[in-house]
Coordinates of C-alpha atoms (C1' of nucleotides) in Angstrom, one line a residue:
Chain A
M14 CA 230.3 118.6 203.8
D15 CA 230.1 117.9 207.5
N16 CA 229.4 120.5 210.2
E17 CA 232.9 120.2 211.7
T18 CA 234.5 121.3 208.5
I19 CA 232.2 124.2 208.0
A20 CA 232.7 125.3 211.7
R21 CA 236.5 125.1 211.3
T22 CA 236.4 127.1 208.1
F23 CA 234.3 129.8 209.8
M24 CA 236.7 129.8 212.7
E25 CA 239.6 130.3 210.4
L26 CA 237.8 133.0 208.5
A27 CA 237.3 134.8 211.8
D28 CA 241.0 134.7 212.6
V29 CA 241.9 135.9 209.2
L30 CA 239.4 138.7 209.3
E31 CA 240.6 139.8 212.7
L32 CA 244.2 140.0 211.5
T33 CA 243.2 141.9 208.4
G34 CA 241.5 144.5 210.5
E35 CA 237.8 143.6 210.2
V36 CA 235.5 145.1 212.8
Q37 CA 235.4 143.1 216.0
F38 CA 231.7 142.4 215.9
K39 CA 231.8 140.8 212.5
V40 CA 234.7 138.6 213.6
R41 CA 232.8 137.6 216.7
A42 CA 229.7 136.8 214.6
F43 CA 231.8 134.2 212.6
R44 CA 233.0 132.6 215.9
T45 CA 229.5 132.5 217.3
A46 CA 228.2 130.9 214.1
S47 CA 231.1 128.4 214.0
R48 CA 230.2 127.2 217.5
A49 CA 226.5 127.0 216.7
I50 CA 227.2 124.9 213.6
E51 CA 229.5 122.6 215.5
G52 CA 226.7 121.9 217.9
F53 CA 224.0 121.5 215.3
A54 CA 222.5 118.0 215.4
E55 CA 221.8 117.6 211.7
S56 CA 224.0 118.2 208.7
I57 CA 223.8 122.0 208.2
A58 CA 224.9 121.8 204.6
D59 CA 222.1 119.4 203.7
K60 CA 219.6 121.5 205.6
V61 CA 220.6 124.7 203.9
T62 CA 221.0 123.3 200.3
S63 CA 217.7 121.5 200.5
G64 CA 216.1 124.9 201.1
G65 CA 214.7 123.9 204.6
K66 CA 214.0 126.6 207.1
L67 CA 216.9 127.0 209.4
K68 CA 216.4 128.4 212.8
L69 CA 219.8 128.6 214.5
A70 CA 220.9 131.4 216.7
G71 CA 223.9 133.2 215.3
V72 CA 223.4 131.9 211.8
G73 CA 221.7 134.4 209.6
D74 CA 221.4 135.1 205.9
G75 CA 225.1 135.9 205.4
M76 CA 226.2 132.6 207.1
I77 CA 223.6 130.6 205.1
R78 CA 225.0 132.1 201.9
R79 CA 228.5 131.0 202.9
I80 CA 227.4 127.6 203.9
K81 CA 225.8 127.1 200.5
E82 CA 229.0 128.2 198.8
L83 CA 231.1 125.8 201.0
A84 CA 228.7 122.9 200.4
T85 CA 228.6 123.4 196.6
T86 CA 232.2 124.5 195.8
G87 CA 234.1 123.1 198.7
K88 CA 235.7 126.5 199.5
L89 CA 235.1 130.0 200.4
E90 CA 236.3 132.7 198.0
E91 CA 236.3 135.3 200.7
L92 CA 238.7 133.2 202.9
D93 CA 241.1 132.5 200.1
E94 CA 241.1 136.2 199.1
R95 CA 241.8 137.4 202.6
K96 CA 244.5 134.8 203.2
K97 CA 246.4 136.1 200.2
Q98 CA 246.8 139.4 202.1
L99 CA 248.5 137.7 205.0
P100 CA 251.9 136.2 205.4
G101 CA 251.8 132.5 206.0
G102 CA 253.1 132.1 209.5
L103 CA 251.2 135.1 211.0
M104 CA 248.3 133.0 212.2
D105 CA 250.7 130.8 214.3
L106 CA 251.7 133.8 216.3
M107 CA 248.2 134.2 217.7
N108 CA 248.3 130.7 219.0
L109 CA 251.0 131.7 221.5
P110 CA 249.7 132.5 224.9
G111 CA 250.0 136.2 225.5
I112 CA 249.9 137.1 221.8
G113 CA 246.6 138.3 220.5
I114 CA 245.5 140.2 217.5
K115 CA 247.1 143.5 218.5
T116 CA 250.5 142.2 219.3
A117 CA 250.6 140.0 216.2
Q118 CA 249.8 143.0 214.1
Q119 CA 252.3 145.1 216.0
V120 CA 255.3 142.8 215.5
W121 CA 254.3 142.2 211.9
K122 CA 253.9 145.8 211.0
E123 CA 256.7 147.3 213.2
R124 CA 259.3 144.5 212.9
G125 CA 258.2 142.5 209.8
I126 CA 257.9 139.4 212.0
T127 CA 255.7 136.7 210.4
S128 CA 256.6 133.5 212.1
V129 CA 257.1 132.0 215.6
D130 CA 260.8 131.4 214.8
E131 CA 261.3 135.0 213.8
L132 CA 259.6 136.2 216.9
E133 CA 261.7 134.0 219.1
T134 CA 264.9 135.3 217.5
A135 CA 263.8 138.9 217.9
A136 CA 263.0 138.4 221.5
K137 CA 266.3 136.7 222.2
Q138 CA 268.1 139.6 220.6
G139 CA 266.2 142.1 222.7
A140 CA 264.8 143.6 219.5
L141 CA 261.3 144.0 220.8
R142 CA 261.8 145.8 224.1
D143 CA 261.5 149.3 222.6
L144 CA 258.1 148.6 221.1
P145 CA 255.1 150.2 222.9
R146 CA 253.8 148.0 225.7
F147 CA 256.9 145.8 225.4
G148 CA 259.8 145.4 227.8
E149 CA 262.5 143.1 228.9
K150 CA 260.2 141.1 231.1
R151 CA 257.7 140.6 228.3
E152 CA 260.5 139.4 226.0
E153 CA 261.5 136.8 228.6
K154 CA 257.9 135.6 229.0
L155 CA 257.6 135.3 225.3
I156 CA 260.7 133.2 224.9
A157 CA 259.4 130.9 227.7
A158 CA 255.9 130.8 226.1
I159 CA 257.4 129.8 222.7
T160 CA 259.4 127.0 224.3
A161 CA 256.4 125.7 226.2
W162 CA 254.3 126.0 223.0
R163 CA 256.7 123.9 221.0
K164 CA 256.7 121.2 223.8
R165 CA 252.9 121.3 223.9
A166 CA 252.6 120.9 220.2
S167 CA 253.3 117.2 220.6
A168 CA 251.0 116.8 223.7
P169 CA 247.2 116.6 223.4
K170 CA 245.4 119.9 223.4
R171 CA 242.3 118.4 224.9
W172 CA 241.9 115.5 227.4
P173 CA 239.3 112.8 227.5
M174 CA 236.5 113.6 229.9
A175 CA 237.3 110.6 232.1
E176 CA 240.9 111.6 232.7
A177 CA 239.9 115.2 233.4
L178 CA 237.2 114.0 235.8
E179 CA 239.6 111.9 237.7
T180 CA 242.2 114.8 238.0
A181 CA 239.5 117.3 238.9
E182 CA 238.0 115.1 241.6
A183 CA 241.5 114.6 243.1
L184 CA 242.3 118.3 243.0
C185 CA 238.9 119.2 244.6
A186 CA 239.5 116.7 247.4
R187 CA 242.9 118.3 248.0
V188 CA 241.5 121.9 248.0
R189 CA 238.6 121.0 250.3
A190 CA 241.2 120.1 253.0
M191 CA 242.8 123.5 252.8
P192 CA 242.1 125.8 255.7
G193 CA 239.3 128.4 255.1
V194 CA 237.7 126.5 252.2
L195 CA 234.0 126.5 252.6
E196 CA 233.0 124.8 249.3
C197 CA 234.9 123.5 246.3
Q198 CA 233.5 122.3 243.0
F199 CA 234.8 121.9 239.4
A200 CA 233.0 123.9 236.7
G201 CA 233.8 124.5 233.0
S202 CA 233.3 122.1 230.1
L203 CA 234.0 119.2 232.4
R204 CA 230.9 119.9 234.4
R205 CA 229.0 120.1 231.2
R206 CA 230.5 116.7 230.4
R207 CA 231.9 117.5 227.0
E208 CA 233.6 114.5 225.6
T209 CA 237.0 116.2 225.8
V210 CA 238.1 119.0 228.1
G211 CA 240.7 121.7 227.4
D212 CA 241.4 122.8 231.0
L213 CA 240.0 122.5 234.5
D214 CA 238.1 125.2 236.3
I215 CA 238.0 124.7 240.0
L216 CA 235.9 127.0 242.1
V217 CA 236.2 127.7 245.8
A218 CA 234.1 129.6 248.3
A219 CA 236.1 131.2 251.1
E220 CA 236.5 134.3 253.2
A221 CA 238.6 136.9 251.5
S222 CA 241.1 136.7 254.4
H223 CA 242.0 133.1 253.4
A224 CA 242.3 133.7 249.7
I225 CA 246.1 134.3 249.6
A226 CA 246.9 131.3 251.7
I227 CA 244.7 129.1 249.5
M228 CA 246.4 130.4 246.3
D229 CA 249.8 129.7 247.9
A230 CA 248.7 126.2 248.8
W231 CA 247.3 125.6 245.3
S232 CA 250.3 126.9 243.4
T233 CA 252.7 124.7 245.5
M234 CA 250.8 121.4 245.2
P235 CA 253.1 118.6 244.1
E236 CA 251.0 118.2 240.9
V237 CA 251.9 121.7 239.7
A238 CA 254.5 122.0 237.0
E239 CA 254.2 125.7 236.1
I240 CA 252.4 128.8 237.4
L241 CA 250.9 130.8 234.6
A242 CA 249.3 133.6 236.6
K243 CA 248.7 134.1 240.3
G244 CA 246.4 136.7 242.0
E245 CA 244.1 136.9 244.9
T246 CA 241.0 135.6 243.1
K247 CA 242.5 133.6 240.3
T248 CA 245.5 131.4 239.9
S249 CA 246.3 129.4 236.8
V250 CA 248.7 126.5 236.8
V251 CA 249.9 123.8 234.4
L252 CA 249.8 120.4 236.0
K253 CA 252.6 117.8 235.4
G254 CA 250.7 116.0 232.7
G255 CA 250.3 119.2 230.8
M256 CA 246.7 119.9 231.7
Q257 CA 245.9 123.5 232.7
A258 CA 243.9 124.1 235.9
D259 CA 242.5 127.4 237.1
L260 CA 241.5 128.1 240.6
R261 CA 239.0 130.8 241.5
V262 CA 238.2 132.0 245.0
V263 CA 234.9 133.8 245.5
P264 CA 232.9 134.8 248.6
R265 CA 230.3 132.3 249.7
E266 CA 227.5 134.7 248.7
S267 CA 228.8 134.6 245.1
F268 CA 229.4 130.9 244.9
G269 CA 226.3 130.1 242.9
A270 CA 226.8 132.9 240.5
A271 CA 230.5 131.9 240.0
L272 CA 229.6 128.3 239.5
Q273 CA 227.0 129.3 236.9
Y274 CA 229.4 131.7 235.2
F275 CA 232.5 129.3 235.1
T276 CA 230.4 126.4 234.0
G277 CA 229.5 128.2 230.8
S278 CA 229.3 127.6 228.0
K279 CA 230.4 131.0 226.8
E280 CA 227.5 131.1 224.3
H281 CA 225.0 130.2 227.0
N282 CA 226.3 132.9 229.3
V283 CA 226.3 135.5 226.6
A284 CA 222.6 134.6 225.8
M285 CA 221.8 134.8 229.6
R286 CA 223.4 138.1 230.1
T287 CA 221.7 139.5 227.1
I288 CA 218.4 138.6 228.7
A289 CA 219.6 140.2 231.9
V290 CA 220.5 143.4 230.2
K291 CA 216.9 143.7 228.8
L292 CA 215.6 143.3 232.4
K293 CA 218.0 146.1 233.5
L294 CA 220.0 143.6 235.5
K295 CA 223.7 142.7 235.4
V296 CA 225.0 139.2 235.7
S297 CA 228.6 138.6 236.6
E298 CA 230.4 135.8 238.5
Y299 CA 229.6 137.7 241.7
G300 CA 225.9 137.7 241.4
V301 CA 222.9 139.2 239.7
F302 CA 222.7 143.0 240.3
D303 CA 219.9 145.5 239.8
A304 CA 220.2 149.0 238.3
K305 CA 221.4 150.3 241.7
D306 CA 224.1 147.6 241.8
K307 CA 222.3 145.9 244.6
S308 CA 222.8 142.1 244.6
I309 CA 219.6 140.2 244.2
A310 CA 221.0 136.6 243.7
G311 CA 224.2 134.7 243.9
V312 CA 224.4 132.1 246.6
D313 CA 223.2 129.2 244.5
E314 CA 222.7 128.7 240.8
A315 CA 219.0 128.2 240.9
E316 CA 218.4 131.7 242.2
V317 CA 220.7 133.2 239.6
Y318 CA 218.6 131.7 236.9
Q319 CA 215.4 132.5 238.7
A320 CA 216.4 136.2 239.0
I321 CA 216.3 136.6 235.2
G322 CA 213.2 134.5 234.8
L323 CA 214.7 131.2 233.9
Q324 CA 214.3 127.7 235.3
W325 CA 217.5 126.1 236.6
M326 CA 218.9 123.7 234.0
P327 CA 221.4 120.8 234.0
P328 CA 225.0 121.9 233.1
E329 CA 225.0 119.4 230.1
M330 CA 222.3 121.5 228.4
R331 CA 224.0 124.8 228.6
E332 CA 225.2 125.2 225.1
N333 CA 222.8 127.8 223.8
R334 CA 221.0 125.2 221.6
G335 CA 217.5 126.3 222.5
E336 CA 217.7 125.5 226.3
I337 CA 217.2 129.1 227.3
D338 CA 213.8 129.4 225.5
L339 CA 212.7 126.2 227.1
A340 CA 213.8 127.4 230.5
K341 CA 211.9 130.6 230.0
N342 CA 208.7 128.7 229.4
D343 CA 209.3 126.1 232.2
A344 CA 209.5 123.5 229.4
L345 CA 212.9 121.8 230.0
P346 CA 212.9 118.1 229.3
K347 CA 213.7 115.6 232.1
L348 CA 217.1 114.1 231.4
V349 CA 218.2 110.5 231.9
E350 CA 220.3 109.9 235.1
L351 CA 222.7 107.1 236.0
G352 CA 220.1 105.8 238.5
D353 CA 217.7 105.3 235.6
L354 CA 219.9 102.6 234.0
K355 CA 218.6 99.2 234.8
G356 CA 220.8 97.2 232.4
D357 CA 224.0 97.0 230.5
L358 CA 224.0 95.2 227.2
H359 CA 227.6 95.1 226.1
M360 CA 230.4 93.5 228.1
H361 CA 233.2 91.0 227.7
T362 CA 234.7 88.3 230.0
V363 CA 237.9 86.3 229.9
E364 CA 236.1 84.1 227.3
S365 CA 237.1 86.6 224.7
D366 CA 239.3 89.7 225.5
G367 CA 237.9 90.6 228.9
K368 CA 239.9 90.6 232.1
S369 CA 237.3 89.3 234.6
T370 CA 235.3 86.1 234.7
L371 CA 231.7 85.7 233.9
E372 CA 230.7 85.4 237.6
E373 CA 232.8 88.4 238.5
M374 CA 231.2 90.6 235.9
I375 CA 227.7 89.6 236.8
E376 CA 228.2 90.1 240.5
A377 CA 229.9 93.5 240.0
A378 CA 227.1 94.6 237.7
R379 CA 224.6 93.5 240.3
M380 CA 226.5 95.4 243.0
A381 CA 226.4 98.5 240.8
G382 CA 222.6 98.3 240.7
R383 CA 222.0 96.8 237.3
K384 CA 219.0 94.4 237.0
Y385 CA 220.2 92.7 233.8
V386 CA 223.3 92.3 231.7
A387 CA 224.1 90.9 228.3
I388 CA 227.3 89.0 228.0
T389 CA 228.6 89.8 224.5
E390 CA 231.9 88.2 223.6
H391 CA 233.5 88.9 220.3
S392 CA 232.6 86.7 217.3
Q393 CA 235.0 84.3 215.6
S394 CA 236.4 86.6 212.9
L395 CA 237.9 88.9 215.5
A396 CA 240.7 86.5 216.3
I397 CA 242.9 89.3 217.8
A398 CA 240.3 89.6 220.6
K399 CA 240.0 85.8 221.0
G400 CA 236.6 85.8 219.2
V401 CA 234.6 82.7 220.1
T402 CA 234.2 79.7 217.7
K403 CA 230.8 78.1 217.3
E404 CA 231.7 75.4 219.8
R405 CA 233.0 77.9 222.4
L406 CA 230.0 80.1 221.9
R407 CA 227.6 77.2 222.5
A408 CA 229.5 76.1 225.7
H409 CA 229.5 79.7 226.8
I410 CA 225.7 80.0 226.4
Q411 CA 225.4 76.8 228.4
R412 CA 227.4 78.3 231.2
I413 CA 225.4 81.5 231.2
R414 CA 222.1 79.5 231.3
E415 CA 223.4 77.6 234.3
L416 CA 224.4 80.8 236.1
R417 CA 220.9 82.1 235.7
E418 CA 219.8 79.8 238.5
K419 CA 222.5 81.1 240.8
F420 CA 221.4 84.7 240.3
D421 CA 217.7 83.8 240.0
G422 CA 215.5 86.7 241.0
K423 CA 218.4 89.1 241.5
M424 CA 219.7 89.4 238.0
T425 CA 218.6 88.6 234.5
I426 CA 221.5 87.4 232.4
L427 CA 221.3 87.5 228.6
A428 CA 223.5 85.3 226.5
G429 CA 224.7 87.6 223.7
L430 CA 227.3 88.1 221.1
E431 CA 229.1 91.1 219.5
S432 CA 228.9 89.9 216.0
D433 CA 231.5 91.4 213.7
I434 CA 230.1 93.3 210.7
L435 CA 232.2 92.0 207.9
A436 CA 233.5 94.1 205.0
D437 CA 230.5 93.3 202.8
G438 CA 228.0 93.9 205.6
A439 CA 227.4 90.3 206.3
L440 CA 227.3 89.3 210.0
D441 CA 230.0 87.0 211.4
M442 CA 228.5 83.7 212.7
A443 CA 225.1 84.5 211.3
D444 CA 223.9 81.0 211.7
E445 CA 224.5 81.1 215.4
L446 CA 222.6 84.3 216.2
K447 CA 219.1 82.9 216.5
Q448 CA 219.8 81.0 219.7
L449 CA 221.0 84.2 221.5
D450 CA 219.1 86.5 223.7
W451 CA 220.8 89.6 222.5
V452 CA 223.0 90.5 219.5
I453 CA 225.1 93.5 218.9
G454 CA 226.6 94.2 215.4
S455 CA 229.8 96.1 215.3
V456 CA 232.4 97.1 212.8
H457 CA 236.0 96.3 213.8
S458 CA 238.0 96.1 210.6
K459 CA 238.4 98.0 207.4
L460 CA 237.5 101.2 209.2
D461 CA 238.8 103.4 206.4
M462 CA 236.3 102.5 203.7
D463 CA 234.8 105.3 201.7
R464 CA 231.6 106.8 203.0
E465 CA 229.3 105.2 200.6
S466 CA 230.7 101.7 201.0
M467 CA 230.8 102.0 204.8
T468 CA 227.2 103.2 204.9
K469 CA 226.0 100.4 202.7
R470 CA 227.9 97.9 204.8
V471 CA 226.4 99.0 208.0
V472 CA 222.9 99.4 206.6
R473 CA 223.0 95.9 205.2
A474 CA 223.9 94.5 208.6
I475 CA 221.0 96.4 210.2
E476 CA 218.6 95.3 207.5
S477 CA 219.5 91.7 208.0
G478 CA 217.2 91.9 211.0
M479 CA 219.6 89.8 212.9
I480 CA 221.0 92.4 215.2
D481 CA 219.3 94.1 218.1
C482 CA 221.7 97.0 218.4
L483 CA 224.4 98.7 216.4
G484 CA 227.6 98.8 218.5
H485 CA 230.1 101.8 218.5
A486 CA 228.8 103.0 215.1
T487 CA 231.7 105.3 214.0
G488 CA 234.6 103.3 215.4
R489 CA 236.4 106.4 216.6
M490 CA 238.9 106.5 219.4
L491 CA 239.3 110.0 220.8
G492 CA 242.8 111.2 220.2
H493 CA 243.8 108.0 218.4
R494 CA 241.5 107.3 215.5
E495 CA 239.1 109.3 213.5
A496 CA 235.5 108.3 213.1
S497 CA 234.9 106.2 210.0
A498 CA 233.2 107.9 207.1
L499 CA 229.6 107.1 207.6
D500 CA 226.3 108.7 206.8
I501 CA 224.8 108.7 210.2
E502 CA 221.5 109.9 209.0
Q503 CA 221.0 107.0 206.6
V504 CA 222.1 104.6 209.3
L505 CA 219.6 106.0 211.7
H506 CA 216.9 105.7 209.2
A507 CA 217.7 102.1 208.7
L508 CA 217.7 101.5 212.5
K509 CA 214.3 103.3 212.6
R510 CA 212.8 101.2 209.8
T511 CA 213.9 97.9 211.5
G512 CA 213.2 98.9 215.1
T513 CA 216.9 98.4 216.0
A514 CA 218.6 100.3 218.8
I515 CA 221.9 102.2 218.5
E516 CA 224.5 101.9 221.2
L517 CA 226.0 104.8 223.1
N518 CA 229.3 103.1 224.0
S519 CA 230.4 104.6 227.3
S520 CA 234.1 103.6 227.0
P521 CA 235.8 107.0 227.6
L522 CA 237.8 106.9 224.4
R523 CA 234.9 105.9 222.3
L524 CA 231.8 107.7 223.4
D525 CA 230.3 106.4 220.3
I526 CA 227.7 107.2 219.0
H527 CA 228.7 110.8 219.7
E528 CA 226.3 113.4 221.1
N529 CA 225.1 114.8 217.8
G530 CA 224.3 111.3 216.6
A531 CA 222.5 110.5 219.9
R532 CA 220.5 113.7 219.5
M533 CA 219.5 112.7 216.0
A534 CA 218.5 109.3 217.2
R535 CA 216.3 110.9 219.8
D536 CA 214.7 113.1 217.2
L537 CA 214.1 110.2 214.9
G538 CA 212.8 107.9 217.6
V539 CA 215.6 105.4 217.6
L540 CA 216.3 104.0 221.0
V541 CA 219.7 104.4 222.5
A542 CA 221.3 101.7 224.5
I543 CA 223.8 103.2 227.0
N544 CA 226.4 100.4 227.4
S545 CA 229.7 100.1 229.2
D546 CA 231.6 97.7 226.8
A547 CA 233.4 96.7 230.0
H548 CA 236.4 94.4 229.6
S549 CA 236.8 94.2 233.4
T550 CA 234.6 94.8 236.5
R551 CA 236.1 98.2 237.0
E552 CA 235.0 99.3 233.5
L553 CA 231.4 98.7 234.3
S554 CA 231.5 102.2 235.9
F555 CA 232.1 103.7 232.4
L556 CA 228.3 104.1 232.2
K557 CA 228.7 107.4 234.0
Y558 CA 230.5 108.9 231.0
G559 CA 227.9 107.6 228.6
I560 CA 225.2 109.2 230.8
G561 CA 227.0 112.6 230.5
I562 CA 226.9 112.4 226.7
A563 CA 223.3 111.2 226.7
R564 CA 222.3 114.2 228.8
R565 CA 224.2 116.5 226.4
A566 CA 222.0 115.0 223.7
W567 CA 218.9 115.8 225.7
L568 CA 218.0 112.2 226.1
G569 CA 215.3 111.4 228.7
P570 CA 214.7 108.0 230.2
E571 CA 212.1 107.3 227.5
H572 CA 214.8 107.6 224.8
V573 CA 217.1 105.0 226.4
L574 CA 216.6 101.3 225.9
T575 CA 218.6 100.4 228.9
T576 CA 216.2 102.2 231.3
K577 CA 213.6 99.6 230.5
S578 CA 213.0 96.8 233.0
A579 CA 214.2 93.3 232.1
K580 CA 210.7 92.4 231.3
A581 CA 210.0 95.4 229.1
L582 CA 213.3 94.8 227.3
T583 CA 212.2 91.2 226.5
E584 CA 208.9 92.5 225.3
W585 CA 210.6 95.1 223.1
R586 CA 212.8 92.4 221.6
A587 CA 209.9 90.1 221.0
A588 CA 207.9 92.8 219.4
R589 CA 210.6 93.7 216.9
A590 CA 211.1 90.0 216.0
S591 CA 207.5 89.7 214.9
Chain B
dG15 C1' 227.4 139.6 210.6
dC16 C1' 223.3 139.0 213.8
dC17 C1' 219.3 140.5 216.1
dG18 C1' 214.7 142.7 217.7
dT19 C1' 207.1 142.7 223.2
dT20 C1' 211.9 149.1 224.0
dT21 C1' 215.0 148.9 218.2
dT22 C1' 215.0 147.1 210.8
dC23 C1' 219.4 150.8 213.2
dG24 C1' 222.4 150.6 216.7
dG25 C1' 223.7 148.0 219.7
dC26 C1' 226.7 143.6 220.6
dC27 C1' 228.9 140.1 228.4
dC28 C1' 232.0 141.0 232.1
dG29 C1' 235.9 140.9 235.0
dA30 C1' 240.9 139.2 236.4
dC31 C1' 245.7 139.3 235.6
dT32 C1' 250.0 141.2 233.4
dG33 C1' 253.3 144.4 232.0
dT34 C1' 254.0 148.7 231.3
dT35 C1' 252.2 152.4 233.0
dT36 C1' 251.1 156.6 236.4
dT37 C1' 245.5 155.2 234.6
dC38 C1' 245.5 151.5 231.0
dA39 C1' 245.6 148.3 226.9
dG40 C1' 245.8 143.7 225.7
dT41 C1' 244.8 139.0 226.5
dC42 C1' 242.1 135.4 228.3
dG43 C1' 238.2 132.8 229.6

DNA sequence: GCCGTTTTCGGCCCGACTGTTTTCAGTCG
């Protein structure tokens, strides 16, 4: 059973426990454990059932017992029992904004309401206004919230990082131009570069006297579709595309503390604050305060961390996965940066399904600072992407070799191919691969095979020794297509045995291999190639998304194949061929 | 339920906004 399923089950159990009146701290413990499991790099079920020692914050004996039960029986007795005590639709109520545990219980117990439909009817009839803490206005808000909720049900709940990044950067540019704004930066899970983002958190430093005007300007921007809440320090809006964006205004002396706080993650912040409490300090978005409530830090993030005895750490690491202990001991790893990337080993041109010519791609990559590229068209079996035939491939190689002279000294150009891994694990155009400088093997068809067959298929391709790198291993497309069933651990072991690299495909909808896989690769010593898979010159910039994921996986330059110089890459390839 | 160079029991992050209130509970992040 995979970590996601276990995490989801624990999250559901927390909701059910909450509704059935379990003590709050126990409920919270399940949520904490759920998030910890979601972010755990290995299969937690395997780890626990094999009797290995597990050290994961928030997962104690009770959780381990439940993970074992889930892994062996596929379900949780406790969850099924508790669910029997609850009417079916009650859980939906808590998904409505403005409805939490108390209100859900209230309308259920006082009015017998157990579904969103019933709640809407009651609100429209004015049948809720006499309940405690209810009134006409709240009924109105509830009806609007239900309408919006129904509309949202069809829209995505989370947005790809790339789309959120673009929106956030545009909003920040707009905000920076507002009078009185001293600084503006986005925070939240976007700053941590999660692969998808639920909402935007934009942070502003400004004098308090400007706050109201800034909030007015923010809530009347043309991008705004709806205002959810508006105050002097916080205003939440829904943008026209459906994305929620929160603006916070803080004094300049608190900007660092606020940036730290709103960057999260929540678990990271809780762990930080717990350390602060032990030091008799208080951390809030306004700063770090001593026992006498005197501010001792807040202007910038580094001093906030320093005030509680921690090293500053990159946002991508802040998930409470052990980074705090490392920061305590000044032992944080150095993470890979965009500037470290010397090459890009996966891209297409008009020869297959790309939009730009060979010359355009090479020149654009050179301008972007790459020292080498591999041109990797699709192989013949991928007809839909104009996969090259034997003859076309040979002619293409010839053209690439000729171009080498033109770019001599400025750029190393590798003649490559993205060979299709066929259903049985054989490589498309296997006879042609030896003449190439670089070979990627990727699965493009029959993505819905069962786990065992798919794993066998990919492992066979790797063990052929004919590929240098496994391309977009899981085949997922965020929001469109689930990852293929694949035993990543077995695949990584095969890569390790054969000295083959794994790709971190930076295309924003792929981000494949995902961060947990990249983390496992790092731990196993499998090199990761951060590639753009660009189909146009514009898409060469996708590398910035891959870098975000790589950093979340704690990859340093030494774990990344494409940080090597062209010479070192050639040597690496020669060594693995021998 | 988890956790521990103050604790194996007794804690468990902190503040803004809203609606319904005359001081606060609930929700959210």
